[in-house]
Amino acid sequence: MKLLLDNREAIADGVVLLTLRHPDGEPLPGWTPGAHVDLVLADDLVRQYSLCGDPDDASIMQVAVLREPDGRGGSRHVHDVLAVGQQIEVRGPRNHFELVEAKRYLFIAGGIGITPILPMIAQIEATGRDWRLLYGGRTRSSMAFRDELEHLGQVEIRPEDEHGPLDLRAVLGEPDEDAAVYCCGPEGLLTAVEQQCADWREGALHVERFAPKAGATQGPRHEFEIELAQTGAVLRVPAGQSVLEVVERAGVAVLSSCQEGTCGTCETTVLAGTPDHRDSVLTDQERAVGDAMMICVSRSRSPRLVLDL
């Protein structure tokens, strides 16, 4: 769908908030906290951003974008090229970071990782359940949505230049059987939180990554076959190509975006065979089920995979 960039606002050092509307005023698709959309910035430039507005407001969608000078060009395009009044192709929303039911919630955000956490907090706060947010950033002025959060008693704002690194042991050192932990931010933070939650119950921790988990896409690369269930076609996937590349070369239209296993756009149903998961999206439980895979990076442990394509 094409949406109109209705407003852009600087909300922190290096962060702009984009407000998107339907050009004809039509209601936008519904979404739930944790969801993200793809912004098609150019033919070969598609980036994913978490929705950070109000899910109950169908008139707009909002995303906050951090300028990343050493990134792959998406944030620079948003900051330097996008202009109010421009129409942008938007895909989604999709959600691989859904809120689960829990008695208590511990939210941990690093920098721009606060964006998917905001609507989660609003939803949990409305239900009256217990929650707490630990929010870190480089400096106070770089932390988006700080003003909206500072007045809430359950929020600890910890700029690194004032307090040093987040004290994760203090909040995660003792497992809580009734709590769900949600974390989003840079890879260093996610890895540290995963380590601290090693003794927590299975499924307690939920993370969302902006980049592939270290080593996620590595591993042996063997040749295998895929069968496309909708046509019966059997295709060979060479060691040097991805499933996505093979099916696209065969003329099969598949939505994809990041092509590094982080966005979930190319998630495909597996009808038979055993995937070799190399994404940074699926949980361990979802991987164990084996009924879906990200075909941009994941491969096969069996000689053949049957895909719902």
mmCIF file of C-alpha atoms in Angstrom:
data_model
loop_
_atom_site.group_PDB
_atom_site.id
_atom_site.type_symbol
_atom_site.label_atom_id
_atom_site.label_comp_id
_atom_site.label_asym_id
_atom_site.label_seq_id
_atom_site.Cartn_x
_atom_site.Cartn_y
_atom_site.Cartn_z
ATOM 1 C CA MET A 1 0.000 0.000 0.000
ATOM 2 C CA LYS A 2 1.078 3.552 -0.677
ATOM 3 C CA LEU A 3 0.999 5.843 2.338
ATOM 4 C CA LEU A 4 1.568 9.571 2.600
ATOM 5 C CA LEU A 5 4.360 10.898 4.789
ATOM 6 C CA ASP A 6 2.197 13.351 6.710
ATOM 7 C CA ASN A 7 4.745 14.561 9.250
ATOM 8 C CA ARG A 8 8.335 14.100 10.361
ATOM 9 C CA GLU A 9 9.648 15.288 13.693
ATOM 10 C CA ALA A 10 13.048 15.157 15.374
ATOM 11 C CA ILE A 11 12.399 13.534 18.759
ATOM 12 C CA ALA A 12 15.975 12.870 19.952
ATOM 13 C CA ASP A 13 19.525 13.288 18.731
ATOM 14 C CA GLY A 14 19.642 11.445 15.420
ATOM 15 C CA VAL A 15 16.061 10.150 15.639
ATOM 16 C CA VAL A 16 13.074 11.221 13.523
ATOM 17 C CA LEU A 17 9.456 10.184 14.025
ATOM 18 C CA LEU A 18 7.567 9.557 10.779
ATOM 19 C CA THR A 19 3.767 9.777 10.701
ATOM 20 C CA LEU A 20 2.111 7.985 7.765
ATOM 21 C CA ARG A 21 -1.500 8.279 6.568
ATOM 22 C CA HIS A 22 -3.555 6.865 3.732
ATOM 23 C CA PRO A 23 -3.613 9.495 0.956
ATOM 24 C CA ASP A 24 -7.404 9.164 0.708
ATOM 25 C CA GLY A 25 -8.017 9.077 4.452
ATOM 26 C CA GLU A 26 -8.947 5.401 4.498
ATOM 27 C CA PRO A 27 -8.345 3.391 7.690
ATOM 28 C CA LEU A 28 -5.041 1.566 7.888
ATOM 29 C CA PRO A 29 -4.571 -2.149 8.631
ATOM 30 C CA GLY A 30 -4.786 -3.166 12.256
ATOM 31 C CA TRP A 31 -1.701 -4.169 14.187
ATOM 32 C CA THR A 32 -0.648 -5.335 17.628
ATOM 33 C CA PRO A 33 2.224 -4.207 19.889
ATOM 34 C CA GLY A 34 5.549 -5.531 18.627
ATOM 35 C CA ALA A 35 4.588 -5.296 14.945
ATOM 36 C CA HIS A 36 6.778 -3.790 12.258
ATOM 37 C CA VAL A 37 6.331 -2.605 8.682
ATOM 38 C CA ASP A 38 8.585 -2.558 5.639
ATOM 39 C CA LEU A 39 9.255 0.824 4.086
ATOM 40 C CA VAL A 40 10.139 0.481 0.405
ATOM 41 C CA LEU A 41 12.498 3.445 0.165
ATOM 42 C CA ALA A 42 13.737 2.580 -3.352
ATOM 43 C CA ASP A 43 13.568 -0.402 -5.683
ATOM 44 C CA ASP A 44 16.554 -2.014 -3.972
ATOM 45 C CA LEU A 45 16.198 -0.381 -0.547
ATOM 46 C CA VAL A 46 13.652 -1.938 1.817
ATOM 47 C CA ARG A 47 13.923 -1.523 5.569
ATOM 48 C CA GLN A 48 11.897 -2.694 8.569
ATOM 49 C CA TYR A 49 10.799 -0.372 11.370
ATOM 50 C CA SER A 50 8.783 -1.132 14.487
ATOM 51 C CA LEU A 51 5.433 0.593 14.866
ATOM 52 C CA CYS A 52 5.487 2.831 17.919
ATOM 53 C CA GLY A 53 2.112 4.586 17.850
ATOM 54 C CA ASP A 54 -1.337 3.624 19.113
ATOM 55 C CA PRO A 55 -2.738 0.366 17.674
ATOM 56 C CA ASP A 56 -6.259 1.681 18.248
ATOM 57 C CA ASP A 57 -5.696 4.688 15.975
ATOM 58 C CA ALA A 58 -6.369 3.413 12.448
ATOM 59 C CA SER A 59 -5.779 6.832 10.894
ATOM 60 C CA ILE A 60 -1.978 6.798 11.177
ATOM 61 C CA MET A 61 1.098 4.623 11.529
ATOM 62 C CA GLN A 62 4.251 5.897 13.208
ATOM 63 C CA VAL A 63 7.840 4.691 13.109
ATOM 64 C CA ALA A 64 10.970 6.206 14.641
ATOM 65 C CA VAL A 65 14.231 5.934 12.696
ATOM 66 C CA LEU A 66 17.739 6.326 14.070
ATOM 67 C CA ARG A 67 20.381 7.701 11.738
ATOM 68 C CA GLU A 68 23.103 5.063 11.453
ATOM 69 C CA PRO A 69 26.122 6.558 9.666
ATOM 70 C CA ASP A 70 27.745 3.137 9.305
ATOM 71 C CA GLY A 71 24.527 1.358 8.257
ATOM 72 C CA ARG A 72 23.507 0.083 4.824
ATOM 73 C CA GLY A 73 21.864 3.304 3.665
ATOM 74 C CA GLY A 74 18.254 2.959 4.808
ATOM 75 C CA SER A 75 18.397 5.370 7.716
ATOM 76 C CA ARG A 76 20.406 7.903 5.710
ATOM 77 C CA HIS A 77 17.706 7.799 3.028
ATOM 78 C CA VAL A 78 14.997 8.374 5.643
ATOM 79 C CA HIS A 79 16.844 11.292 7.229
ATOM 80 C CA ASP A 80 18.205 12.944 4.085
ATOM 81 C CA VAL A 81 15.786 12.125 1.263
ATOM 82 C CA LEU A 82 12.258 11.485 2.537
ATOM 83 C CA ALA A 83 10.118 14.611 2.593
ATOM 84 C CA VAL A 84 6.678 15.408 3.958
ATOM 85 C CA GLY A 85 4.095 14.935 1.237
ATOM 86 C CA GLN A 86 5.949 12.057 -0.387
ATOM 87 C CA GLN A 87 4.185 8.717 -0.847
ATOM 88 C CA ILE A 88 5.959 5.583 0.360
ATOM 89 C CA GLU A 89 5.143 1.958 -0.347
ATOM 90 C CA VAL A 90 4.539 0.181 2.950
ATOM 91 C CA ARG A 91 4.325 -3.585 3.429
ATOM 92 C CA GLY A 92 2.784 -5.263 6.435
ATOM 93 C CA PRO A 93 2.314 -4.951 9.308
ATOM 94 C CA ARG A 94 3.795 -8.238 10.560
ATOM 95 C CA ASN A 95 4.530 -9.326 14.103
ATOM 96 C CA HIS A 96 7.189 -11.758 15.334
ATOM 97 C CA PHE A 97 7.440 -10.013 18.711
ATOM 98 C CA GLU A 98 3.948 -10.579 20.108
ATOM 99 C CA LEU A 99 3.073 -9.989 23.742
ATOM 100 C CA VAL A 100 2.365 -13.179 25.658
ATOM 101 C CA GLU A 101 0.186 -13.502 28.738
ATOM 102 C CA ALA A 102 2.093 -13.103 32.001
ATOM 103 C CA LYS A 103 1.526 -11.852 35.535
ATOM 104 C CA ARG A 104 4.473 -9.472 35.299
ATOM 105 C CA TYR A 105 6.559 -7.933 32.534
ATOM 106 C CA LEU A 106 10.134 -6.720 32.479
ATOM 107 C CA PHE A 107 10.967 -4.584 29.464
ATOM 108 C CA ILE A 108 14.600 -3.831 28.582
ATOM 109 C CA ALA A 109 15.301 -1.378 25.777
ATOM 110 C CA GLY A 110 18.543 -0.081 24.336
ATOM 111 C CA GLY A 111 18.458 3.069 22.224
ATOM 112 C CA ILE A 112 16.017 2.892 19.313
ATOM 113 C CA GLY A 113 14.957 -0.515 20.656
ATOM 114 C CA ILE A 114 12.403 1.396 22.721
ATOM 115 C CA THR A 115 10.087 1.653 19.690
ATOM 116 C CA PRO A 116 8.327 -1.753 19.840
ATOM 117 C CA ILE A 117 8.289 -1.574 23.635
ATOM 118 C CA LEU A 118 6.197 1.625 23.794
ATOM 119 C CA PRO A 119 2.853 0.165 22.607
ATOM 120 C CA MET A 120 3.495 -2.919 24.750
ATOM 121 C CA ILE A 121 3.778 -0.755 27.842
ATOM 122 C CA ALA A 122 0.597 1.118 26.929
ATOM 123 C CA GLN A 123 -1.320 -2.140 26.552
ATOM 124 C CA ILE A 124 -0.032 -3.654 29.794
ATOM 125 C CA GLU A 125 -0.561 -0.407 31.714
ATOM 126 C CA ALA A 126 -4.184 -0.356 30.545
ATOM 127 C CA THR A 127 -4.761 -3.824 32.001
ATOM 128 C CA GLY A 128 -3.340 -2.919 35.391
ATOM 129 C CA ARG A 129 -0.718 -5.658 35.356
ATOM 130 C CA ASP A 130 2.726 -5.180 36.865
ATOM 131 C CA TRP A 131 5.516 -4.038 34.600
ATOM 132 C CA ARG A 132 8.921 -2.403 34.732
ATOM 133 C CA LEU A 133 11.125 -0.794 32.078
ATOM 134 C CA LEU A 134 14.909 -0.526 32.097
ATOM 135 C CA TYR A 135 15.860 1.884 29.300
ATOM 136 C CA GLY A 136 19.466 2.552 28.342
ATOM 137 C CA GLY A 137 21.069 4.781 25.750
ATOM 138 C CA ARG A 138 24.306 6.540 24.934
ATOM 139 C CA THR A 139 23.189 9.924 26.293
ATOM 140 C CA ARG A 140 19.958 11.289 27.709
ATOM 141 C CA SER A 141 19.427 13.489 24.655
ATOM 142 C CA SER A 142 19.745 10.490 22.311
ATOM 143 C CA MET A 143 16.944 8.525 24.000
ATOM 144 C CA ALA A 144 13.680 8.799 22.047
ATOM 145 C CA PHE A 145 10.355 9.128 23.887
ATOM 146 C CA ARG A 146 12.176 9.904 27.124
ATOM 147 C CA ASP A 147 9.726 12.695 28.041
ATOM 148 C CA GLU A 148 6.730 10.366 27.688
ATOM 149 C CA LEU A 149 8.327 7.780 29.953
ATOM 150 C CA GLU A 150 10.111 9.781 32.646
ATOM 151 C CA HIS A 151 6.965 10.463 34.672
ATOM 152 C CA LEU A 152 6.132 6.764 35.043
ATOM 153 C CA GLY A 153 7.322 5.271 38.303
ATOM 154 C CA GLN A 154 8.068 1.871 36.762
ATOM 155 C CA VAL A 155 10.657 3.323 34.370
ATOM 156 C CA GLU A 156 14.412 3.483 34.985
ATOM 157 C CA ILE A 157 16.194 5.687 32.436
ATOM 158 C CA ARG A 158 19.935 5.004 32.458
ATOM 159 C CA PRO A 159 22.051 6.969 29.950
ATOM 160 C CA GLU A 160 25.443 5.300 29.697
ATOM 161 C CA ASP A 161 27.401 8.538 30.022
ATOM 162 C CA GLU A 162 25.734 9.137 33.402
ATOM 163 C CA HIS A 163 25.310 5.648 34.866
ATOM 164 C CA GLY A 164 27.563 3.339 32.876
ATOM 165 C CA PRO A 165 26.295 0.107 31.255
ATOM 166 C CA LEU A 166 22.905 -1.265 32.313
ATOM 167 C CA ASP A 167 23.117 -3.409 35.454
ATOM 168 C CA LEU A 168 21.408 -6.467 34.003
ATOM 169 C CA ARG A 169 22.409 -8.725 36.877
ATOM 170 C CA ALA A 170 20.418 -6.536 39.274
ATOM 171 C CA VAL A 171 17.185 -7.047 37.335
ATOM 172 C CA LEU A 172 17.728 -10.526 35.879
ATOM 173 C CA GLY A 173 19.917 -12.240 38.450
ATOM 174 C CA GLU A 174 16.980 -13.922 40.192
ATOM 175 C CA PRO A 175 14.602 -15.794 37.824
ATOM 176 C CA ASP A 176 10.926 -14.870 38.167
ATOM 177 C CA GLU A 177 8.626 -17.745 37.203
ATOM 178 C CA ASP A 178 5.702 -15.387 36.633
ATOM 179 C CA ALA A 179 7.448 -12.768 34.501
ATOM 180 C CA ALA A 180 7.963 -12.330 30.773
ATOM 181 C CA VAL A 181 11.083 -10.460 29.649
ATOM 182 C CA TYR A 182 11.004 -8.392 26.451
ATOM 183 C CA CYS A 183 14.202 -6.909 25.080
ATOM 184 C CA CYS A 184 15.048 -4.927 21.957
ATOM 185 C CA GLY A 185 18.201 -3.033 21.135
ATOM 186 C CA PRO A 186 21.748 -3.483 19.849
ATOM 187 C CA GLU A 187 23.238 -6.957 19.584
ATOM 188 C CA GLY A 188 25.538 -6.495 22.565
ATOM 189 C CA LEU A 189 22.575 -5.832 24.834
ATOM 190 C CA LEU A 190 20.560 -8.752 23.462
ATOM 191 C CA THR A 191 23.439 -11.154 23.914
ATOM 192 C CA ALA A 192 24.020 -9.986 27.480
ATOM 193 C CA VAL A 193 20.325 -10.336 28.328
ATOM 194 C CA GLU A 194 20.234 -13.837 26.832
ATOM 195 C CA GLN A 195 23.188 -14.814 28.994
ATOM 196 C CA GLN A 196 21.577 -13.407 32.121
ATOM 197 C CA CYS A 197 18.323 -15.245 31.353
ATOM 198 C CA ALA A 198 20.018 -18.625 30.838
ATOM 199 C CA ASP A 199 18.526 -19.936 34.097
ATOM 200 C CA TRP A 200 15.060 -18.495 33.541
ATOM 201 C CA ARG A 201 12.205 -20.758 32.495
ATOM 202 C CA GLU A 202 12.000 -21.706 28.834
ATOM 203 C CA GLY A 203 10.055 -19.122 26.863
ATOM 204 C CA ALA A 204 10.400 -16.345 29.432
ATOM 205 C CA LEU A 205 12.658 -14.211 27.228
ATOM 206 C CA HIS A 206 11.491 -12.547 24.017
ATOM 207 C CA VAL A 207 13.903 -10.525 21.873
ATOM 208 C CA GLU A 208 13.766 -8.662 18.598
ATOM 209 C CA ARG A 209 16.897 -8.052 16.588
ATOM 210 C CA PHE A 210 17.818 -5.336 14.093
ATOM 211 C CA ALA A 211 20.730 -7.410 12.773
ATOM 212 C CA PRO A 212 21.498 -11.141 12.563
ATOM 213 C CA LYS A 213 22.542 -12.894 15.733
ATOM 214 C CA ALA A 214 26.291 -13.532 15.766
ATOM 215 C CA GLY A 215 27.037 -16.686 13.777
ATOM 216 C CA ALA A 216 23.367 -17.321 12.974
ATOM 217 C CA THR A 217 23.816 -17.646 9.213
ATOM 218 C CA GLN A 218 27.005 -19.695 9.378
ATOM 219 C CA GLY A 219 27.307 -23.456 9.045
ATOM 220 C CA PRO A 220 27.800 -26.161 6.434
ATOM 221 C CA ARG A 221 26.300 -25.430 3.043
ATOM 222 C CA HIS A 222 25.211 -28.635 1.317
ATOM 223 C CA GLU A 223 23.200 -29.024 -1.844
ATOM 224 C CA PHE A 224 19.577 -30.158 -1.379
ATOM 225 C CA GLU A 225 16.235 -30.206 -3.175
ATOM 226 C CA ILE A 226 13.039 -28.304 -2.593
ATOM 227 C CA GLU A 227 9.625 -29.342 -3.838
ATOM 228 C CA LEU A 228 7.085 -26.595 -4.439
ATOM 229 C CA ALA A 229 3.825 -28.127 -3.268
ATOM 230 C CA GLN A 230 1.565 -25.793 -5.230
ATOM 231 C CA THR A 231 3.053 -26.790 -8.590
ATOM 232 C CA GLY A 232 4.932 -30.014 -7.890
ATOM 233 C CA ALA A 233 8.149 -28.506 -9.256
ATOM 234 C CA VAL A 234 11.386 -29.863 -7.803
ATOM 235 C CA LEU A 235 14.333 -27.463 -7.702
ATOM 236 C CA ARG A 236 17.965 -27.965 -6.745
ATOM 237 C CA VAL A 237 19.461 -25.568 -4.190
ATOM 238 C CA PRO A 238 23.232 -25.410 -4.754
ATOM 239 C CA ALA A 239 25.611 -24.925 -1.845
ATOM 240 C CA GLY A 240 26.292 -21.364 -2.937
ATOM 241 C CA GLN A 241 22.682 -20.181 -3.281
ATOM 242 C CA SER A 242 19.765 -19.604 -0.934
ATOM 243 C CA VAL A 243 16.308 -21.114 -1.235
ATOM 244 C CA LEU A 244 15.008 -17.599 -1.903
ATOM 245 C CA GLU A 245 17.386 -17.094 -4.819
ATOM 246 C CA VAL A 246 16.443 -20.451 -6.336
ATOM 247 C CA VAL A 247 12.672 -19.938 -6.167
ATOM 248 C CA GLU A 248 12.939 -16.387 -7.499
ATOM 249 C CA ARG A 249 15.064 -17.611 -10.405
ATOM 250 C CA ALA A 250 12.300 -20.140 -11.127
ATOM 251 C CA GLY A 251 9.789 -17.310 -11.421
ATOM 252 C CA VAL A 252 8.063 -17.804 -8.060
ATOM 253 C CA ALA A 253 7.058 -14.491 -6.482
ATOM 254 C CA VAL A 254 8.013 -14.420 -2.803
ATOM 255 C CA LEU A 255 7.982 -11.351 -0.591
ATOM 256 C CA SER A 256 11.374 -10.680 0.956
ATOM 257 C CA SER A 257 13.126 -7.752 2.499
ATOM 258 C CA CYS A 258 16.224 -7.911 4.703
ATOM 259 C CA GLN A 259 17.641 -11.138 3.167
ATOM 260 C CA GLU A 260 19.612 -11.715 6.372
ATOM 261 C CA GLY A 261 17.064 -13.574 8.498
ATOM 262 C CA THR A 262 15.882 -10.786 10.785
ATOM 263 C CA CYS A 263 12.620 -9.360 9.410
ATOM 264 C CA GLY A 264 10.482 -12.477 8.880
ATOM 265 C CA THR A 265 9.106 -11.264 5.545
ATOM 266 C CA CYS A 266 10.057 -14.416 3.644
ATOM 267 C CA GLU A 267 8.689 -16.856 6.238
ATOM 268 C CA THR A 268 7.480 -19.936 4.350
ATOM 269 C CA THR A 269 5.488 -22.958 5.520
ATOM 270 C CA VAL A 270 7.387 -26.259 5.526
ATOM 271 C CA LEU A 271 5.161 -29.245 4.708
ATOM 272 C CA ALA A 272 7.820 -31.956 4.891
ATOM 273 C CA GLY A 273 11.522 -32.241 5.621
ATOM 274 C CA THR A 274 13.713 -30.748 8.324
ATOM 275 C CA PRO A 275 14.837 -27.127 8.006
ATOM 276 C CA ASP A 276 18.301 -25.988 9.059
ATOM 277 C CA HIS A 277 17.276 -22.756 10.772
ATOM 278 C CA ARG A 278 19.735 -19.873 10.428
ATOM 279 C CA ASP A 279 17.424 -16.935 11.057
ATOM 280 C CA SER A 280 17.322 -14.549 14.012
ATOM 281 C CA VAL A 281 13.517 -14.474 14.257
ATOM 282 C CA LEU A 282 12.110 -17.844 15.333
ATOM 283 C CA THR A 283 12.221 -18.981 18.950
ATOM 284 C CA ASP A 284 13.752 -22.291 19.949
ATOM 285 C CA GLN A 285 10.259 -23.714 20.360
ATOM 286 C CA GLU A 286 9.224 -22.586 16.877
ATOM 287 C CA ARG A 287 12.386 -24.034 15.404
ATOM 288 C CA ALA A 288 11.709 -27.367 17.101
ATOM 289 C CA VAL A 289 8.262 -27.553 15.496
ATOM 290 C CA GLY A 290 9.900 -27.114 12.093
ATOM 291 C CA ASP A 291 6.804 -26.053 10.170
ATOM 292 C CA ALA A 292 8.178 -22.711 8.951
ATOM 293 C CA MET A 293 11.489 -21.257 7.834
ATOM 294 C CA MET A 294 13.049 -18.028 6.580
ATOM 295 C CA ILE A 295 14.102 -19.007 3.083
ATOM 296 C CA CYS A 296 16.537 -16.123 2.674
ATOM 297 C CA VAL A 297 19.100 -17.745 4.982
ATOM 298 C CA SER A 298 17.875 -21.120 6.290
ATOM 299 C CA ARG A 299 18.745 -24.371 4.569
ATOM 300 C CA SER A 300 17.864 -28.067 4.950
ATOM 301 C CA ARG A 301 18.986 -30.927 7.173
ATOM 302 C CA SER A 302 17.107 -33.424 4.984
ATOM 303 C CA PRO A 303 17.724 -34.237 1.306
ATOM 304 C CA ARG A 304 14.454 -32.546 0.344
ATOM 305 C CA LEU A 305 12.142 -29.896 1.752
ATOM 306 C CA VAL A 306 8.529 -29.589 0.656
ATOM 307 C CA LEU A 307 7.478 -25.936 0.802
ATOM 308 C CA ASP A 308 4.031 -24.383 0.516
ATOM 309 C CA LEU A 309 4.956 -22.429 -2.599
#
